[in-house]
JSON list of C-alpha atoms in Angstrom, two decimals:
[
{"chain": "N", "resi": 1, "resn": "UNK", "atom": "CA", "xyz": [-106.83, 32.30, -114.36]},
{"chain": "N", "resi": 2, "resn": "UNK", "atom": "CA", "xyz": [-105.41, 29.69, -111.71]},
{"chain": "N", "resi": 3, "resn": "UNK", "atom": "CA", "xyz": [-108.96, 29.36, -109.61]},
{"chain": "N", "resi": 4, "resn": "UNK", "atom": "CA", "xyz": [-107.49, 27.68, -106.57]},
{"chain": "N", "resi": 5, "resn": "UNK", "atom": "CA", "xyz": [-106.33, 29.99, -104.78]},
{"chain": "N", "resi": 6, "resn": "UNK", "atom": "CA", "xyz": [-103.18, 27.28, -102.94]},
{"chain": "N", "resi": 7, "resn": "UNK", "atom": "CA", "xyz": [-102.19, 26.76, -106.59]},
{"chain": "N", "resi": 8, "resn": "UNK", "atom": "CA", "xyz": [-101.80, 31.31, -107.22]},
{"chain": "N", "resi": 9, "resn": "UNK", "atom": "CA", "xyz": [-100.43, 31.38, -104.15]},
{"chain": "N", "resi": 10, "resn": "UNK", "atom": "CA", "xyz": [-97.88, 28.89, -105.14]},
{"chain": "N", "resi": 11, "resn": "UNK", "atom": "CA", "xyz": [-97.56, 30.26, -108.84]},
{"chain": "N", "resi": 12, "resn": "UNK", "atom": "CA", "xyz": [-96.65, 34.21, -107.72]},
{"chain": "N", "resi": 13, "resn": "UNK", "atom": "CA", "xyz": [-93.91, 32.91, -105.55]},
{"chain": "N", "resi": 14, "resn": "UNK", "atom": "CA", "xyz": [-92.27, 30.88, -108.04]},
{"chain": "N", "resi": 15, "resn": "UNK", "atom": "CA", "xyz": [-92.82, 33.75, -110.69]},
{"chain": "N", "resi": 16, "resn": "UNK", "atom": "CA", "xyz": [-91.09, 36.40, -107.75]},
{"chain": "N", "resi": 17, "resn": "UNK", "atom": "CA", "xyz": [-88.36, 34.43, -107.93]},
{"chain": "N", "resi": 18, "resn": "UNK", "atom": "CA", "xyz": [-88.55, 32.80, -104.00]},
{"chain": "N", "resi": 19, "resn": "UNK", "atom": "CA", "xyz": [-86.63, 30.47, -103.23]},
{"chain": "N", "resi": 20, "resn": "UNK", "atom": "CA", "xyz": [-87.67, 26.97, -103.40]},
{"chain": "N", "resi": 21, "resn": "UNK", "atom": "CA", "xyz": [-87.07, 26.64, -99.46]},
{"chain": "N", "resi": 22, "resn": "UNK", "atom": "CA", "xyz": [-88.96, 29.42, -98.65]},
{"chain": "N", "resi": 23, "resn": "UNK", "atom": "CA", "xyz": [-92.06, 28.51, -101.15]},
{"chain": "N", "resi": 24, "resn": "UNK", "atom": "CA", "xyz": [-91.90, 24.77, -99.40]},
{"chain": "N", "resi": 25, "resn": "UNK", "atom": "CA", "xyz": [-92.55, 27.03, -96.14]},
{"chain": "N", "resi": 26, "resn": "UNK", "atom": "CA", "xyz": [-95.01, 29.22, -96.92]},
{"chain": "N", "resi": 27, "resn": "UNK", "atom": "CA", "xyz": [-97.81, 27.10, -98.17]},
{"chain": "N", "resi": 28, "resn": "UNK", "atom": "CA", "xyz": [-96.98, 24.25, -95.59]},
{"chain": "N", "resi": 29, "resn": "UNK", "atom": "CA", "xyz": [-97.35, 26.64, -93.11]},
{"chain": "N", "resi": 30, "resn": "UNK", "atom": "CA", "xyz": [-101.32, 27.29, -95.23]},
{"chain": "N", "resi": 31, "resn": "UNK", "atom": "CA", "xyz": [-101.72, 23.45, -95.15]},
{"chain": "N", "resi": 32, "resn": "UNK", "atom": "CA", "xyz": [-101.17, 23.20, -91.57]},
{"chain": "N", "resi": 33, "resn": "UNK", "atom": "CA", "xyz": [-103.11, 25.87, -90.91]},
{"chain": "N", "resi": 34, "resn": "UNK", "atom": "CA", "xyz": [-105.75, 25.35, -93.06]},
{"chain": "N", "resi": 35, "resn": "UNK", "atom": "CA", "xyz": [-106.23, 21.38, -92.00]},
{"chain": "N", "resi": 36, "resn": "UNK", "atom": "CA", "xyz": [-106.46, 22.39, -88.65]},
{"chain": "N", "resi": 37, "resn": "UNK", "atom": "CA", "xyz": [-108.96, 24.19, -89.52]},
{"chain": "N", "resi": 38, "resn": "UNK", "atom": "CA", "xyz": [-111.11, 22.14, -91.81]},
{"chain": "N", "resi": 39, "resn": "UNK", "atom": "CA", "xyz": [-110.48, 19.51, -88.63]},
{"chain": "N", "resi": 40, "resn": "UNK", "atom": "CA", "xyz": [-112.27, 21.06, -86.30]},
{"chain": "N", "resi": 41, "resn": "UNK", "atom": "CA", "xyz": [-115.86, 20.26, -88.25]},
{"chain": "N", "resi": 42, "resn": "UNK", "atom": "CA", "xyz": [-115.16, 17.29, -88.44]},
{"chain": "N", "resi": 43, "resn": "UNK", "atom": "CA", "xyz": [-114.35, 17.51, -84.85]},
{"chain": "N", "resi": 44, "resn": "UNK", "atom": "CA", "xyz": [-117.74, 18.53, -84.48]},
{"chain": "N", "resi": 45, "resn": "UNK", "atom": "CA", "xyz": [-119.89, 16.62, -85.45]},
{"chain": "N", "resi": 46, "resn": "UNK", "atom": "CA", "xyz": [-117.36, 13.62, -83.88]},
{"chain": "N", "resi": 47, "resn": "UNK", "atom": "CA", "xyz": [-117.81, 15.29, -80.60]},
{"chain": "N", "resi": 48, "resn": "UNK", "atom": "CA", "xyz": [-122.46, 14.51, -81.46]},
{"chain": "N", "resi": 49, "resn": "UNK", "atom": "CA", "xyz": [-121.86, 11.44, -82.45]},
{"chain": "N", "resi": 50, "resn": "UNK", "atom": "CA", "xyz": [-120.81, 10.49, -78.90]},
{"chain": "N", "resi": 51, "resn": "UNK", "atom": "CA", "xyz": [-122.70, 12.72, -76.81]},
{"chain": "N", "resi": 52, "resn": "UNK", "atom": "CA", "xyz": [-125.54, 11.34, -78.98]},
{"chain": "N", "resi": 53, "resn": "UNK", "atom": "CA", "xyz": [-126.13, 8.05, -77.54]},
{"chain": "N", "resi": 54, "resn": "UNK", "atom": "CA", "xyz": [-125.23, 9.58, -73.80]},
{"chain": "N", "resi": 55, "resn": "UNK", "atom": "CA", "xyz": [-128.51, 12.16, -74.28]},
{"chain": "N", "resi": 56, "resn": "UNK", "atom": "CA", "xyz": [-130.33, 9.27, -75.99]},
{"chain": "N", "resi": 57, "resn": "UNK", "atom": "CA", "xyz": [-129.45, 7.12, -72.80]},
{"chain": "N", "resi": 58, "resn": "UNK", "atom": "CA", "xyz": [-130.81, 10.10, -70.29]},
{"chain": "N", "resi": 59, "resn": "UNK", "atom": "CA", "xyz": [-134.01, 10.47, -72.60]},
{"chain": "N", "resi": 60, "resn": "UNK", "atom": "CA", "xyz": [-134.60, 6.65, -71.36]},
{"chain": "N", "resi": 61, "resn": "UNK", "atom": "CA", "xyz": [-134.12, 6.47, -67.85]},
{"chain": "N", "resi": 62, "resn": "UNK", "atom": "CA", "xyz": [-136.49, 10.06, -67.48]},
{"chain": "N", "resi": 63, "resn": "UNK", "atom": "CA", "xyz": [-139.41, 7.70, -69.51]},
{"chain": "N", "resi": 64, "resn": "UNK", "atom": "CA", "xyz": [-138.44, 5.10, -67.22]},
{"chain": "N", "resi": 65, "resn": "UNK", "atom": "CA", "xyz": [-138.68, 7.28, -64.62]},
{"chain": "N", "resi": 66, "resn": "UNK", "atom": "CA", "xyz": [-141.47, 8.69, -65.16]},
{"chain": "N", "resi": 67, "resn": "UNK", "atom": "CA", "xyz": [-142.71, 5.41, -66.06]},
{"chain": "N", "resi": 68, "resn": "UNK", "atom": "CA", "xyz": [-142.28, 4.55, -62.12]},
{"chain": "N", "resi": 69, "resn": "UNK", "atom": "CA", "xyz": [-143.87, 7.60, -60.85]},
{"chain": "N", "resi": 70, "resn": "UNK", "atom": "CA", "xyz": [-147.09, 6.28, -62.73]},
{"chain": "N", "resi": 71, "resn": "UNK", "atom": "CA", "xyz": [-147.17, 2.12, -61.78]},
{"chain": "N", "resi": 72, "resn": "UNK", "atom": "CA", "xyz": [-150.43, 2.53, -60.24]},
{"chain": "N", "resi": 73, "resn": "UNK", "atom": "CA", "xyz": [-151.89, 3.11, -63.42]},
{"chain": "N", "resi": 74, "resn": "UNK", "atom": "CA", "xyz": [-151.13, -0.54, -66.15]},
{"chain": "N", "resi": 75, "resn": "UNK", "atom": "CA", "xyz": [-152.60, 1.54, -68.58]},
{"chain": "N", "resi": 76, "resn": "UNK", "atom": "CA", "xyz": [-149.77, 4.23, -68.40]},
{"chain": "N", "resi": 77, "resn": "UNK", "atom": "CA", "xyz": [-146.57, 1.98, -68.08]},
{"chain": "N", "resi": 78, "resn": "UNK", "atom": "CA", "xyz": [-146.03, -0.06, -72.22]},
{"chain": "N", "resi": 79, "resn": "UNK", "atom": "CA", "xyz": [-146.61, 3.93, -73.32]},
{"chain": "N", "resi": 80, "resn": "UNK", "atom": "CA", "xyz": [-144.61, 5.38, -70.74]},
{"chain": "N", "resi": 81, "resn": "UNK", "atom": "CA", "xyz": [-141.63, 2.21, -71.80]},
{"chain": "N", "resi": 82, "resn": "UNK", "atom": "CA", "xyz": [-142.24, 2.86, -75.28]},
{"chain": "N", "resi": 83, "resn": "UNK", "atom": "CA", "xyz": [-140.85, 6.14, -74.96]},
{"chain": "N", "resi": 84, "resn": "UNK", "atom": "CA", "xyz": [-138.13, 5.49, -72.43]},
{"chain": "N", "resi": 85, "resn": "UNK", "atom": "CA", "xyz": [-136.91, 3.36, -75.72]},
{"chain": "N", "resi": 86, "resn": "UNK", "atom": "CA", "xyz": [-137.01, 5.45, -78.33]},
{"chain": "N", "resi": 87, "resn": "UNK", "atom": "CA", "xyz": [-135.00, 7.64, -77.43]},
{"chain": "N", "resi": 88, "resn": "UNK", "atom": "CA", "xyz": [-132.41, 5.41, -76.70]},
{"chain": "N", "resi": 89, "resn": "UNK", "atom": "CA", "xyz": [-133.37, 4.46, -80.50]},
{"chain": "N", "resi": 90, "resn": "UNK", "atom": "CA", "xyz": [-133.11, 8.14, -81.94]},
{"chain": "N", "resi": 91, "resn": "UNK", "atom": "CA", "xyz": [-129.85, 9.03, -80.32]},
{"chain": "N", "resi": 92, "resn": "UNK", "atom": "CA", "xyz": [-128.22, 5.57, -81.45]},
{"chain": "N", "resi": 93, "resn": "UNK", "atom": "CA", "xyz": [-129.20, 5.94, -84.44]},
{"chain": "N", "resi": 94, "resn": "UNK", "atom": "CA", "xyz": [-128.37, 10.06, -85.16]},
{"chain": "N", "resi": 95, "resn": "UNK", "atom": "CA", "xyz": [-124.83, 8.68, -83.65]},
{"chain": "N", "resi": 96, "resn": "UNK", "atom": "CA", "xyz": [-124.59, 5.69, -85.87]},
{"chain": "N", "resi": 97, "resn": "UNK", "atom": "CA", "xyz": [-126.47, 7.17, -88.91]},
{"chain": "N", "resi": 98, "resn": "UNK", "atom": "CA", "xyz": [-125.50, 10.92, -89.58]},
{"chain": "N", "resi": 99, "resn": "UNK", "atom": "CA", "xyz": [-123.52, 12.30, -86.96]},
{"chain": "N", "resi": 100, "resn": "UNK", "atom": "CA", "xyz": [-120.86, 9.66, -86.98]},
{"chain": "N", "resi": 101, "resn": "UNK", "atom": "CA", "xyz": [-120.77, 9.11, -91.08]},
{"chain": "N", "resi": 102, "resn": "UNK", "atom": "CA", "xyz": [-120.57, 12.70, -91.43]},
{"chain": "N", "resi": 103, "resn": "UNK", "atom": "CA", "xyz": [-117.80, 13.26, -89.07]},
{"chain": "N", "resi": 104, "resn": "UNK", "atom": "CA", "xyz": [-115.83, 10.37, -91.19]},
{"chain": "N", "resi": 105, "resn": "UNK", "atom": "CA", "xyz": [-116.60, 11.69, -94.27]},
{"chain": "N", "resi": 106, "resn": "UNK", "atom": "CA", "xyz": [-115.11, 15.09, -93.17]},
{"chain": "N", "resi": 107, "resn": "UNK", "atom": "CA", "xyz": [-112.14, 13.78, -92.36]},
{"chain": "N", "resi": 108, "resn": "UNK", "atom": "CA", "xyz": [-112.16, 11.90, -95.63]},
{"chain": "N", "resi": 109, "resn": "UNK", "atom": "CA", "xyz": [-112.09, 15.24, -97.87]},
{"chain": "N", "resi": 110, "resn": "UNK", "atom": "CA", "xyz": [-109.45, 16.47, -95.26]},
{"chain": "N", "resi": 111, "resn": "UNK", "atom": "CA", "xyz": [-107.10, 14.26, -96.51]},
{"chain": "N", "resi": 112, "resn": "UNK", "atom": "CA", "xyz": [-107.62, 14.15, -99.46]},
{"chain": "N", "resi": 113, "resn": "UNK", "atom": "CA", "xyz": [-107.50, 18.26, -99.57]},
{"chain": "N", "resi": 114, "resn": "UNK", "atom": "CA", "xyz": [-104.05, 18.57, -98.09]},
{"chain": "N", "resi": 115, "resn": "UNK", "atom": "CA", "xyz": [-103.04, 15.52, -99.75]},
{"chain": "N", "resi": 116, "resn": "UNK", "atom": "CA", "xyz": [-103.49, 18.19, -103.50]},
{"chain": "N", "resi": 117, "resn": "UNK", "atom": "CA", "xyz": [-102.21, 21.02, -101.88]},
{"chain": "N", "resi": 118, "resn": "UNK", "atom": "CA", "xyz": [-98.97, 18.68, -100.68]},
{"chain": "N", "resi": 119, "resn": "UNK", "atom": "CA", "xyz": [-99.17, 17.54, -104.83]},
{"chain": "N", "resi": 120, "resn": "UNK", "atom": "CA", "xyz": [-98.78, 21.41, -105.51]},
{"chain": "N", "resi": 121, "resn": "UNK", "atom": "CA", "xyz": [-96.34, 22.51, -103.17]},
{"chain": "N", "resi": 122, "resn": "UNK", "atom": "CA", "xyz": [-94.29, 19.39, -104.64]},
{"chain": "N", "resi": 123, "resn": "UNK", "atom": "CA", "xyz": [-95.25, 20.32, -108.08]},
{"chain": "N", "resi": 124, "resn": "UNK", "atom": "CA", "xyz": [-94.20, 24.07, -107.90]},
{"chain": "N", "resi": 125, "resn": "UNK", "atom": "CA", "xyz": [-90.93, 22.93, -105.90]},
{"chain": "N", "resi": 126, "resn": "UNK", "atom": "CA", "xyz": [-89.77, 20.66, -109.00]},
{"chain": "N", "resi": 127, "resn": "UNK", "atom": "CA", "xyz": [-90.19, 23.77, -111.05]},
{"chain": "N", "resi": 128, "resn": "UNK", "atom": "CA", "xyz": [-88.30, 26.25, -109.13]},
{"chain": "N", "resi": 129, "resn": "UNK", "atom": "CA", "xyz": [-86.16, 23.62, -109.16]},
{"chain": "N", "resi": 130, "resn": "UNK", "atom": "CA", "xyz": [-85.00, 22.62, -112.64]},
{"chain": "N", "resi": 131, "resn": "UNK", "atom": "CA", "xyz": [-86.49, 19.67, -113.32]},
{"chain": "N", "resi": 132, "resn": "UNK", "atom": "CA", "xyz": [-87.17, 17.76, -115.99]},
{"chain": "N", "resi": 133, "resn": "UNK", "atom": "CA", "xyz": [-91.19, 18.09, -116.96]},
{"chain": "N", "resi": 134, "resn": "UNK", "atom": "CA", "xyz": [-91.39, 14.33, -117.30]},
{"chain": "N", "resi": 135, "resn": "UNK", "atom": "CA", "xyz": [-89.50, 13.97, -113.93]},
{"chain": "N", "resi": 136, "resn": "UNK", "atom": "CA", "xyz": [-91.98, 16.08, -112.59]},
{"chain": "N", "resi": 137, "resn": "UNK", "atom": "CA", "xyz": [-95.35, 14.35, -114.07]},
{"chain": "N", "resi": 138, "resn": "UNK", "atom": "CA", "xyz": [-94.63, 11.34, -113.20]},
{"chain": "N", "resi": 139, "resn": "UNK", "atom": "CA", "xyz": [-93.27, 12.32, -109.77]},
{"chain": "N", "resi": 140, "resn": "UNK", "atom": "CA", "xyz": [-97.03, 13.91, -109.36]},
{"chain": "N", "resi": 141, "resn": "UNK", "atom": "CA", "xyz": [-98.72, 10.66, -110.65]},
{"chain": "N", "resi": 142, "resn": "UNK", "atom": "CA", "xyz": [-97.40, 8.80, -107.46]},
{"chain": "N", "resi": 143, "resn": "UNK", "atom": "CA", "xyz": [-99.93, 11.44, -105.38]},
{"chain": "N", "resi": 144, "resn": "UNK", "atom": "CA", "xyz": [-103.03, 9.54, -107.49]},
{"chain": "N", "resi": 145, "resn": "UNK", "atom": "CA", "xyz": [-101.82, 6.20, -106.78]}
]
């Protein structure tokens, strides 16, 4: 029992006697579809990383506008300015410490998963074409170097 649905589908196509070109086309469509779907999550975090500093700057501007309204009372200036800068720090901090690293991690995982699936396709196609098992092993080891 193969736990990976993608590998199971490839093996099922192989056992059913499908032609290697048909197997490749079916599995490549699934790879492309899954990669496109998975990369959307990374794009969400990329967007959040792009907009987060902007929101921080908006917070800073609003804080400075509030400070300008209180110019007559010097005791309120320090707190208002501090609030303005904290908004900027949060925006930049969330972008660079959370959102952008998360997007990069997701992109890396999508790339690794896609490469793994491409390796499965090559293995299944090689079996379907009747290649020597040692040659198949050598070919697939190239994916991990």
